[in-house]
Amino acid sequence: MRTLLFIFGIIILIGAEILRVYFIMPFPGSQQAETIEIAYFLHRYINLFRLLGFALVAYPFIYYFRSGTLGARVTVSLFLVVYLVVFYLFNFRFLAEKMFYQPSHKFFATRDASKIPTSNLIIGITLDGVSKAYPIQLIGYHHQVRDTIGNTPVMITYCTVCRTGRVYSPLVEGKDEQFRLVGMDHFNAMFEDANTGSWWRQVNGEAITGPMRGKMLKEIPAEQMQLGAWLALHPTSLIMQPDQDFQEEYDGLKNYDKGKGKSHLTRADSLSWKDKSWVVGVQRGMHARAYDWNDLLQHSVLQDTLAGTSLLITLENDSASFHVFDRDTLRFTFDPATHSLSDVQTASRWNLQGQCTEGALKDKQLPVVQSYQEFWHSWRTFRPQTTAYKVTGKP
């Protein structure tokens, strides 16, 4: 009986520690199943499992250590050492918050003083007349960066495994909330709020379990493009600079912009409609659509209608900076020789940034539609209603 109690207690101790982290980190097989509620239960009640486990092993351990053979004493001691090793690994090495930290110091510079190459991808935001750019190489490691733009607090987030950049207001029911990276759900970064312990998805700002379940963080419009393209539109923008405390971690994402991640989880597939293929995603109300990155590379311009909104999707000459606009009733033709657009209705000339440069509509700017560059597996997982745009004839 003592042996069974000891074995059962050790199984509870080791199993609870491992499963609590296994379900929310990208271990083999851990991210495909719907296990978030189990993970949350283990997370919230881990101390009770520890107390139960220790209660079960305490008496057998004391008995064998005092009265058992040398072999028995060594065996029970080894099991406890194994538990301590598991406890250390799954509480101090494998936890997301022990692997990815927010910056110790935030530095911003003007274009002339910036150390960030203009070919680097950034997430750009303009609020209250102030523009800021956050290099993906930096925020991809940190996963979240808290900042204030103008008078507005913001939470800039990025998940390298989903290739999702999102910006949210950190206000929850009117109060400025603090978040920590707690793990992943279906390969998407997941944050825990400090006040209620609820878990929030990075990809859409939804609380998926805990007291705040069903609540949504307010998304703040943002754009992804190369820094050079952003500065062409926002020349006075401030640019986030590297925190030297994390230079080694930043170096590990040096080639991420180009889809050449060090891990298979972050490395892009050059073929179309594979799990790790890039898509441009757009959602309008309950409708969503994905546009193949290879189609955009080939054609530079795509035109479509989604949920009553006429869309113009463009790719700049750098083959990295994309835009999605509401073209209203306009229809465009693309001139590959000059990399410019002309609208059919007035024959006005437009650039790929949605600005009319010549003709009857000169100085008009097409309204920007929120869009994202994302891995196909992520877009279809979190927007299962999505359709995939297929080029037929002239795009």
Short mmCIF file of C-alpha atoms in Angstrom, two decimals:
data_model
loop_
_atom_site.label_atom_id
_atom_site.label_comp_id
_atom_site.label_asym_id
_atom_site.label_seq_id
_atom_site.Cartn_x
_atom_site.Cartn_y
_atom_site.Cartn_z
CA MET A 1 0.00 0.00 0.00
CA ARG A 2 2.84 2.38 0.88
CA THR A 3 4.46 1.73 -2.49
CA LEU A 4 1.22 2.42 -4.35
CA LEU A 5 0.70 5.67 -2.43
CA PHE A 6 4.24 6.78 -3.26
CA ILE A 7 3.94 5.89 -6.95
CA PHE A 8 0.53 7.56 -7.25
CA GLY A 9 1.83 10.69 -5.51
CA ILE A 10 4.89 10.91 -7.78
CA ILE A 11 2.69 10.50 -10.87
CA ILE A 12 0.49 13.39 -9.68
CA LEU A 13 3.50 15.61 -8.92
CA ILE A 14 5.36 14.99 -12.16
CA GLY A 15 2.27 14.69 -14.37
CA ALA A 16 0.72 17.95 -13.18
CA GLU A 17 3.97 19.91 -13.68
CA ILE A 18 4.52 18.55 -17.18
CA LEU A 19 0.94 18.72 -18.47
CA ARG A 20 0.42 22.25 -17.12
CA VAL A 21 3.15 23.46 -19.50
CA TYR A 22 2.84 20.82 -22.24
CA PHE A 23 -0.64 21.94 -23.25
CA ILE A 24 0.35 25.62 -23.67
CA MET A 25 3.78 25.29 -25.30
CA PRO A 26 4.72 23.97 -28.77
CA PHE A 27 5.70 20.45 -27.77
CA PRO A 28 4.99 17.66 -30.28
CA GLY A 29 1.25 17.11 -30.51
CA SER A 30 0.36 19.70 -27.88
CA GLN A 31 -1.16 22.42 -30.06
CA GLN A 32 -3.57 20.46 -32.23
CA ALA A 33 -6.09 19.34 -29.60
CA GLU A 34 -8.76 21.38 -27.81
CA THR A 35 -7.13 21.20 -24.40
CA ILE A 36 -7.10 24.82 -23.29
CA GLU A 37 -9.63 24.26 -20.49
CA ILE A 38 -7.58 21.38 -19.10
CA ALA A 39 -4.46 23.53 -19.26
CA TYR A 40 -6.20 26.41 -17.52
CA PHE A 41 -7.52 24.10 -14.78
CA LEU A 42 -4.04 22.71 -14.12
CA HIS A 43 -2.60 26.23 -14.20
CA ARG A 44 -5.08 27.60 -11.67
CA TYR A 45 -4.93 24.65 -9.28
CA ILE A 46 -1.32 23.51 -9.61
CA ASN A 47 -0.63 24.17 -5.92
CA LEU A 48 -3.47 21.86 -4.92
CA PHE A 49 -2.00 19.11 -7.10
CA ARG A 50 1.38 19.71 -5.46
CA LEU A 51 -0.11 19.49 -1.96
CA LEU A 52 -1.99 16.30 -2.86
CA GLY A 53 1.13 14.75 -4.36
CA PHE A 54 3.31 15.60 -1.38
CA ALA A 55 0.63 14.37 1.02
CA LEU A 56 0.64 10.99 -0.75
CA VAL A 57 4.43 10.58 -0.88
CA ALA A 58 5.26 11.98 2.56
CA TYR A 59 4.45 8.95 4.71
CA PRO A 60 5.98 6.32 2.34
CA PHE A 61 9.10 8.45 1.90
CA ILE A 62 9.62 8.85 5.66
CA TYR A 63 8.94 5.12 6.24
CA TYR A 64 11.35 3.89 3.55
CA PHE A 65 14.01 6.40 4.52
CA ARG A 66 13.89 5.33 8.18
CA SER A 67 13.08 1.64 7.97
CA GLY A 68 13.60 0.54 4.40
CA THR A 69 16.58 -1.13 2.74
CA LEU A 70 19.36 0.88 1.16
CA GLY A 71 17.86 0.12 -2.24
CA ALA A 72 14.45 1.45 -1.15
CA ARG A 73 15.98 4.64 0.26
CA VAL A 74 17.92 5.24 -2.94
CA THR A 75 14.85 4.54 -5.11
CA VAL A 76 12.48 6.94 -3.34
CA SER A 77 15.21 9.59 -3.22
CA LEU A 78 15.82 9.26 -6.95
CA PHE A 79 12.12 9.69 -7.68
CA LEU A 80 12.05 12.90 -5.65
CA VAL A 81 15.17 14.14 -7.44
CA VAL A 82 13.45 13.44 -10.76
CA TYR A 83 10.47 15.48 -9.58
CA LEU A 84 12.71 18.38 -8.55
CA VAL A 85 14.38 18.33 -11.98
CA VAL A 86 10.97 18.31 -13.68
CA PHE A 87 9.81 21.13 -11.38
CA TYR A 88 12.83 23.24 -12.31
CA LEU A 89 12.55 22.61 -16.05
CA PHE A 90 8.81 23.24 -16.30
CA ASN A 91 8.80 26.28 -14.03
CA PHE A 92 12.04 28.04 -14.93
CA ARG A 93 13.13 26.85 -18.39
CA PHE A 94 10.12 25.87 -20.49
CA LEU A 95 7.66 28.55 -19.39
CA ALA A 96 7.02 31.22 -22.03
CA GLU A 97 7.59 34.09 -19.61
CA LYS A 98 11.02 32.65 -18.74
CA MET A 99 12.02 32.52 -22.41
CA PHE A 100 10.67 35.82 -23.73
CA TYR A 101 10.91 39.08 -21.83
CA GLN A 102 9.60 42.58 -22.42
CA PRO A 103 12.31 45.15 -23.14
CA SER A 104 14.17 46.51 -20.15
CA HIS A 105 14.44 49.90 -21.82
CA LYS A 106 12.54 51.34 -24.78
CA PHE A 107 14.48 53.63 -27.10
CA PHE A 108 13.07 55.52 -30.07
CA ALA A 109 14.96 57.45 -32.72
CA THR A 110 14.22 59.61 -35.74
CA ARG A 111 15.08 58.31 -39.19
CA ASP A 112 18.50 60.03 -39.17
CA ALA A 113 19.53 58.52 -35.83
CA SER A 114 17.95 55.09 -36.25
CA LYS A 115 20.07 51.93 -36.31
CA ILE A 116 17.31 49.88 -37.95
CA PRO A 117 17.91 49.11 -41.67
CA THR A 118 15.19 50.59 -43.87
CA SER A 119 14.70 47.14 -45.45
CA ASN A 120 13.47 45.69 -42.13
CA LEU A 121 9.78 44.97 -41.68
CA ILE A 122 7.92 47.04 -39.12
CA ILE A 123 4.49 47.39 -37.59
CA GLY A 124 3.52 51.04 -38.03
CA ILE A 125 0.94 52.97 -36.02
CA THR A 126 -0.32 56.55 -36.18
CA LEU A 127 -2.33 57.93 -33.26
CA ASP A 128 -3.04 61.46 -32.08
CA GLY A 129 -0.89 62.80 -34.91
CA VAL A 130 2.14 60.75 -33.81
CA SER A 131 3.63 57.91 -35.88
CA LYS A 132 5.82 55.12 -34.52
CA ALA A 133 7.41 52.07 -36.13
CA TYR A 134 8.16 48.81 -34.29
CA PRO A 135 10.61 46.46 -36.08
CA ILE A 136 9.32 42.90 -36.24
CA GLN A 137 12.82 41.62 -35.47
CA LEU A 138 12.47 43.25 -32.04
CA ILE A 139 8.81 42.75 -31.17
CA GLY A 140 8.94 39.21 -32.57
CA TYR A 141 11.21 38.25 -29.68
CA HIS A 142 9.43 40.27 -26.99
CA HIS A 143 5.94 39.15 -28.16
CA GLN A 144 4.50 42.30 -26.59
CA VAL A 145 5.73 45.85 -26.10
CA ARG A 146 3.80 48.38 -24.03
CA ASP A 147 3.98 51.98 -25.11
CA THR A 148 2.08 55.27 -25.36
CA ILE A 149 1.53 56.96 -28.71
CA GLY A 150 0.37 60.53 -28.32
CA ASN A 151 -1.99 60.20 -25.37
CA THR A 152 -3.03 56.62 -26.11
CA PRO A 153 -1.65 53.53 -24.31
CA VAL A 154 -0.98 50.69 -26.73
CA MET A 155 0.04 47.04 -26.58
CA ILE A 156 2.03 46.00 -29.66
CA THR A 157 2.05 42.22 -30.04
CA TYR A 158 3.61 39.74 -32.42
CA CYS A 159 3.56 35.95 -32.70
CA THR A 160 6.38 34.60 -34.89
CA VAL A 161 4.82 31.13 -35.14
CA CYS A 162 1.63 32.57 -36.68
CA ARG A 163 3.32 35.61 -38.26
CA THR A 164 0.65 37.79 -36.69
CA GLY A 165 1.23 41.41 -35.77
CA ARG A 166 -1.59 43.00 -33.78
CA VAL A 167 -1.95 46.22 -31.79
CA TYR A 168 -4.47 46.52 -28.95
CA SER A 169 -5.63 48.94 -26.34
CA PRO A 170 -4.60 47.44 -22.97
CA LEU A 171 -7.72 48.87 -21.33
CA VAL A 172 -10.06 46.21 -19.97
CA GLU A 173 -13.39 47.55 -18.75
CA GLY A 174 -11.82 50.99 -18.55
CA LYS A 175 -8.79 49.95 -16.51
CA ASP A 176 -5.20 49.74 -17.75
CA GLU A 177 -4.41 46.02 -17.58
CA GLN A 178 -1.01 44.32 -17.40
CA PHE A 179 -0.38 41.16 -19.39
CA ARG A 180 2.25 38.46 -19.35
CA LEU A 181 3.03 35.86 -21.99
CA VAL A 182 1.71 32.57 -20.62
CA GLY A 183 1.97 30.19 -23.58
CA MET A 184 0.26 29.26 -26.85
CA ASP A 185 -3.10 28.09 -28.12
CA HIS A 186 -3.12 26.41 -31.53
CA PHE A 187 0.37 27.86 -32.06
CA ASN A 188 -0.79 31.40 -31.28
CA ALA A 189 0.71 33.43 -28.44
CA MET A 190 -1.50 33.70 -25.37
CA PHE A 191 -1.42 36.35 -22.64
CA GLU A 192 -2.66 36.29 -19.05
CA ASP A 193 -4.02 39.44 -17.43
CA ALA A 194 -2.79 40.34 -13.95
CA ASN A 195 -6.16 41.08 -12.34
CA THR A 196 -8.32 38.09 -13.23
CA GLY A 197 -5.84 35.55 -14.59
CA SER A 198 -7.85 35.18 -17.80
CA TRP A 199 -6.07 33.99 -20.96
CA TRP A 200 -6.25 36.12 -24.12
CA ARG A 201 -5.38 35.15 -27.70
CA GLN A 202 -2.87 37.34 -29.48
CA VAL A 203 -4.40 36.84 -32.92
CA ASN A 204 -7.73 38.49 -32.16
CA GLY A 205 -7.57 39.83 -28.60
CA GLU A 206 -10.23 37.44 -27.32
CA ALA A 207 -10.28 36.11 -23.75
CA ILE A 208 -10.71 32.39 -24.32
CA THR A 209 -10.88 31.17 -20.73
CA GLY A 210 -11.10 32.56 -17.23
CA PRO A 211 -13.41 35.19 -15.66
CA MET A 212 -13.11 37.50 -18.71
CA ARG A 213 -13.97 34.77 -21.22
CA GLY A 214 -15.68 36.19 -24.30
CA LYS A 215 -14.35 39.74 -23.81
CA MET A 216 -12.35 41.33 -26.62
CA LEU A 217 -9.46 43.77 -26.51
CA LYS A 218 -10.01 46.79 -28.74
CA GLU A 219 -7.80 46.52 -31.81
CA ILE A 220 -5.89 49.60 -32.93
CA PRO A 221 -5.29 49.99 -36.70
CA ALA A 222 -1.73 49.21 -37.77
CA GLU A 223 0.14 48.44 -40.97
CA GLN A 224 3.03 46.15 -41.83
CA MET A 225 5.65 47.18 -44.37
CA GLN A 226 9.35 47.85 -44.78
CA LEU A 227 10.67 50.71 -42.69
CA GLY A 228 11.64 52.62 -45.84
CA ALA A 229 8.10 52.42 -47.18
CA TRP A 230 6.71 53.56 -43.81
CA LEU A 231 9.06 56.54 -43.66
CA ALA A 232 8.04 57.55 -47.19
CA LEU A 233 4.50 57.89 -45.85
CA HIS A 234 5.43 59.10 -42.35
CA PRO A 235 8.81 60.88 -42.55
CA THR A 236 8.69 62.15 -38.94
CA SER A 237 7.95 58.71 -37.49
CA LEU A 238 9.88 57.55 -34.44
CA ILE A 239 11.46 54.10 -34.71
CA MET A 240 11.92 51.62 -31.88
CA GLN A 241 15.59 50.78 -31.34
CA PRO A 242 17.20 47.56 -30.05
CA ASP A 243 17.54 47.03 -26.32
CA GLN A 244 21.15 45.88 -25.97
CA ASP A 245 20.16 43.51 -23.15
CA PHE A 246 18.53 41.31 -25.81
CA GLN A 247 20.88 41.66 -28.79
CA GLU A 248 21.56 37.91 -28.94
CA GLU A 249 17.82 37.19 -29.08
CA TYR A 250 17.31 39.80 -31.81
CA ASP A 251 20.13 38.23 -33.83
CA GLY A 252 18.21 34.96 -33.77
CA LEU A 253 15.43 36.66 -35.77
CA LYS A 254 17.75 38.35 -38.25
CA ASN A 255 16.34 36.48 -41.27
CA TYR A 256 12.77 36.12 -40.02
CA ASP A 257 11.50 38.99 -42.20
CA LYS A 258 12.37 36.96 -45.30
CA GLY A 259 10.72 33.79 -44.05
CA LYS A 260 14.00 32.12 -43.11
CA GLY A 261 13.32 31.40 -39.46
CA LYS A 262 15.72 29.21 -37.48
CA SER A 263 12.88 26.88 -36.45
CA HIS A 264 10.44 24.96 -38.62
CA LEU A 265 7.73 26.73 -36.62
CA THR A 266 8.75 30.13 -38.00
CA ARG A 267 10.17 29.19 -41.42
CA ALA A 268 8.02 30.02 -44.45
CA ASP A 269 7.01 27.66 -47.24
CA SER A 270 7.63 29.12 -50.70
CA LEU A 271 4.71 27.17 -52.19
CA SER A 272 1.11 28.41 -52.11
CA TRP A 273 -1.62 27.36 -49.65
CA LYS A 274 0.66 25.28 -47.44
CA ASP A 275 0.56 25.59 -43.66
CA LYS A 276 3.55 27.94 -43.66
CA SER A 277 2.63 29.83 -46.84
CA TRP A 278 2.19 33.59 -46.50
CA VAL A 279 -1.22 35.08 -47.13
CA VAL A 280 -2.67 38.57 -46.85
CA GLY A 281 -5.82 38.33 -44.78
CA VAL A 282 -8.79 40.69 -44.74
CA GLN A 283 -11.92 40.49 -42.61
CA ARG A 284 -15.06 42.56 -43.11
CA GLY A 285 -17.70 41.80 -40.51
CA MET A 286 -18.20 38.04 -40.43
CA HIS A 287 -16.58 37.56 -43.84
CA ALA A 288 -12.89 36.81 -44.30
CA ARG A 289 -10.66 36.14 -47.27
CA ALA A 290 -7.04 35.16 -47.81
CA TYR A 291 -4.90 36.31 -50.73
CA ASP A 292 -1.92 34.20 -51.75
CA TRP A 293 1.40 36.02 -51.35
CA ASN A 294 2.75 34.37 -54.50
CA ASP A 295 -0.16 35.79 -56.52
CA LEU A 296 0.67 39.22 -55.16
CA LEU A 297 4.36 38.79 -56.03
CA GLN A 298 3.41 37.81 -59.57
CA HIS A 299 0.76 40.46 -60.26
CA SER A 300 1.62 43.31 -57.80
CA VAL A 301 -2.08 44.28 -57.81
CA LEU A 302 -5.22 42.29 -56.97
CA GLN A 303 -8.82 43.53 -57.04
CA ASP A 304 -11.71 41.90 -55.27
CA THR A 305 -15.00 42.53 -53.48
CA LEU A 306 -15.58 41.24 -49.96
CA ALA A 307 -18.82 41.74 -48.04
CA GLY A 308 -19.76 44.72 -50.19
CA THR A 309 -16.33 46.40 -49.94
CA SER A 310 -14.37 46.78 -53.17
CA LEU A 311 -10.75 45.99 -52.35
CA LEU A 312 -7.47 46.93 -53.98
CA ILE A 313 -4.46 44.92 -52.77
CA THR A 314 -1.05 46.24 -53.82
CA LEU A 315 2.56 45.19 -53.35
CA GLU A 316 5.27 47.81 -53.57
CA ASN A 317 8.46 47.46 -55.60
CA ASP A 318 10.36 46.21 -52.55
CA SER A 319 8.27 42.98 -52.77
CA ALA A 320 7.59 43.21 -49.03
CA SER A 321 5.37 46.24 -48.36
CA PHE A 322 1.71 45.54 -49.03
CA HIS A 323 -1.43 47.63 -48.74
CA VAL A 324 -5.16 46.99 -48.88
CA PHE A 325 -7.48 49.85 -49.83
CA ASP A 326 -11.18 50.48 -50.27
CA ARG A 327 -11.41 51.42 -53.96
CA ASP A 328 -15.14 52.18 -53.76
CA THR A 329 -16.45 52.20 -57.37
CA LEU A 330 -13.04 52.60 -58.99
CA ARG A 331 -11.53 49.94 -61.19
CA PHE A 332 -7.80 49.95 -61.85
CA THR A 333 -5.33 48.82 -64.44
CA PHE A 334 -1.67 48.26 -63.59
CA ASP A 335 1.29 49.32 -65.72
CA PRO A 336 4.25 47.05 -64.84
CA ALA A 337 6.67 49.27 -66.75
CA THR A 338 6.04 52.28 -64.49
CA HIS A 339 4.73 50.35 -61.47
CA SER A 340 1.71 52.62 -61.36
CA LEU A 341 -2.06 52.35 -61.54
CA SER A 342 -4.71 54.09 -63.61
CA ASP A 343 -8.37 54.13 -62.73
CA VAL A 344 -10.69 53.20 -65.58
CA GLN A 345 -13.26 55.88 -64.80
CA THR A 346 -11.07 59.03 -64.97
CA ALA A 347 -7.71 57.71 -66.25
CA SER A 348 -6.04 59.33 -63.24
CA ARG A 349 -2.62 57.97 -62.27
CA TRP A 350 -2.11 56.39 -58.83
CA ASN A 351 0.89 54.99 -56.98
CA LEU A 352 0.95 51.69 -55.09
CA GLN A 353 0.46 53.56 -51.78
CA GLY A 354 -3.09 54.42 -52.86
CA GLN A 355 -2.31 58.06 -53.66
CA CYS A 356 -3.50 59.75 -56.85
CA THR A 357 -0.55 61.59 -58.40
CA GLU A 358 -1.99 62.84 -61.71
CA GLY A 359 -5.38 63.51 -63.27
CA ALA A 360 -8.84 64.52 -62.17
CA LEU A 361 -8.51 62.82 -58.79
CA LYS A 362 -5.04 64.15 -57.96
CA ASP A 363 -4.19 64.21 -54.24
CA LYS A 364 -6.98 61.79 -53.37
CA GLN A 365 -6.02 58.98 -50.98
CA LEU A 366 -7.78 55.62 -50.98
CA PRO A 367 -8.96 54.62 -47.46
CA VAL A 368 -6.81 51.92 -45.86
CA VAL A 369 -8.49 48.62 -44.99
CA GLN A 370 -7.05 46.71 -42.02
CA SER A 371 -5.13 43.71 -43.31
CA TYR A 372 -2.50 41.28 -42.13
CA GLN A 373 0.31 39.15 -43.46
CA GLU A 374 -0.04 35.75 -41.80
CA PHE A 375 0.76 32.09 -42.14
CA TRP A 376 -2.05 30.25 -43.89
CA HIS A 377 -2.41 27.74 -41.04
CA SER A 378 -3.07 30.60 -38.62
CA TRP A 379 -5.51 32.52 -40.79
CA ARG A 380 -7.70 29.48 -41.52
CA THR A 381 -7.57 28.23 -37.92
CA PHE A 382 -8.78 31.43 -36.32
CA ARG A 383 -11.07 32.46 -39.18
CA PRO A 384 -12.58 29.13 -40.24
CA GLN A 385 -15.17 30.96 -42.34
CA THR A 386 -12.45 32.30 -44.63
CA THR A 387 -12.41 31.82 -48.37
CA ALA A 388 -9.29 31.70 -50.50
CA TYR A 389 -9.01 34.15 -53.40
CA LYS A 390 -8.06 32.53 -56.68
CA VAL A 391 -6.73 34.56 -59.59
CA THR A 392 -8.76 33.98 -62.75
CA GLY A 393 -7.74 35.93 -65.83
CA LYS A 394 -6.65 39.50 -65.15
CA PRO A 395 -6.50 40.22 -61.40
#
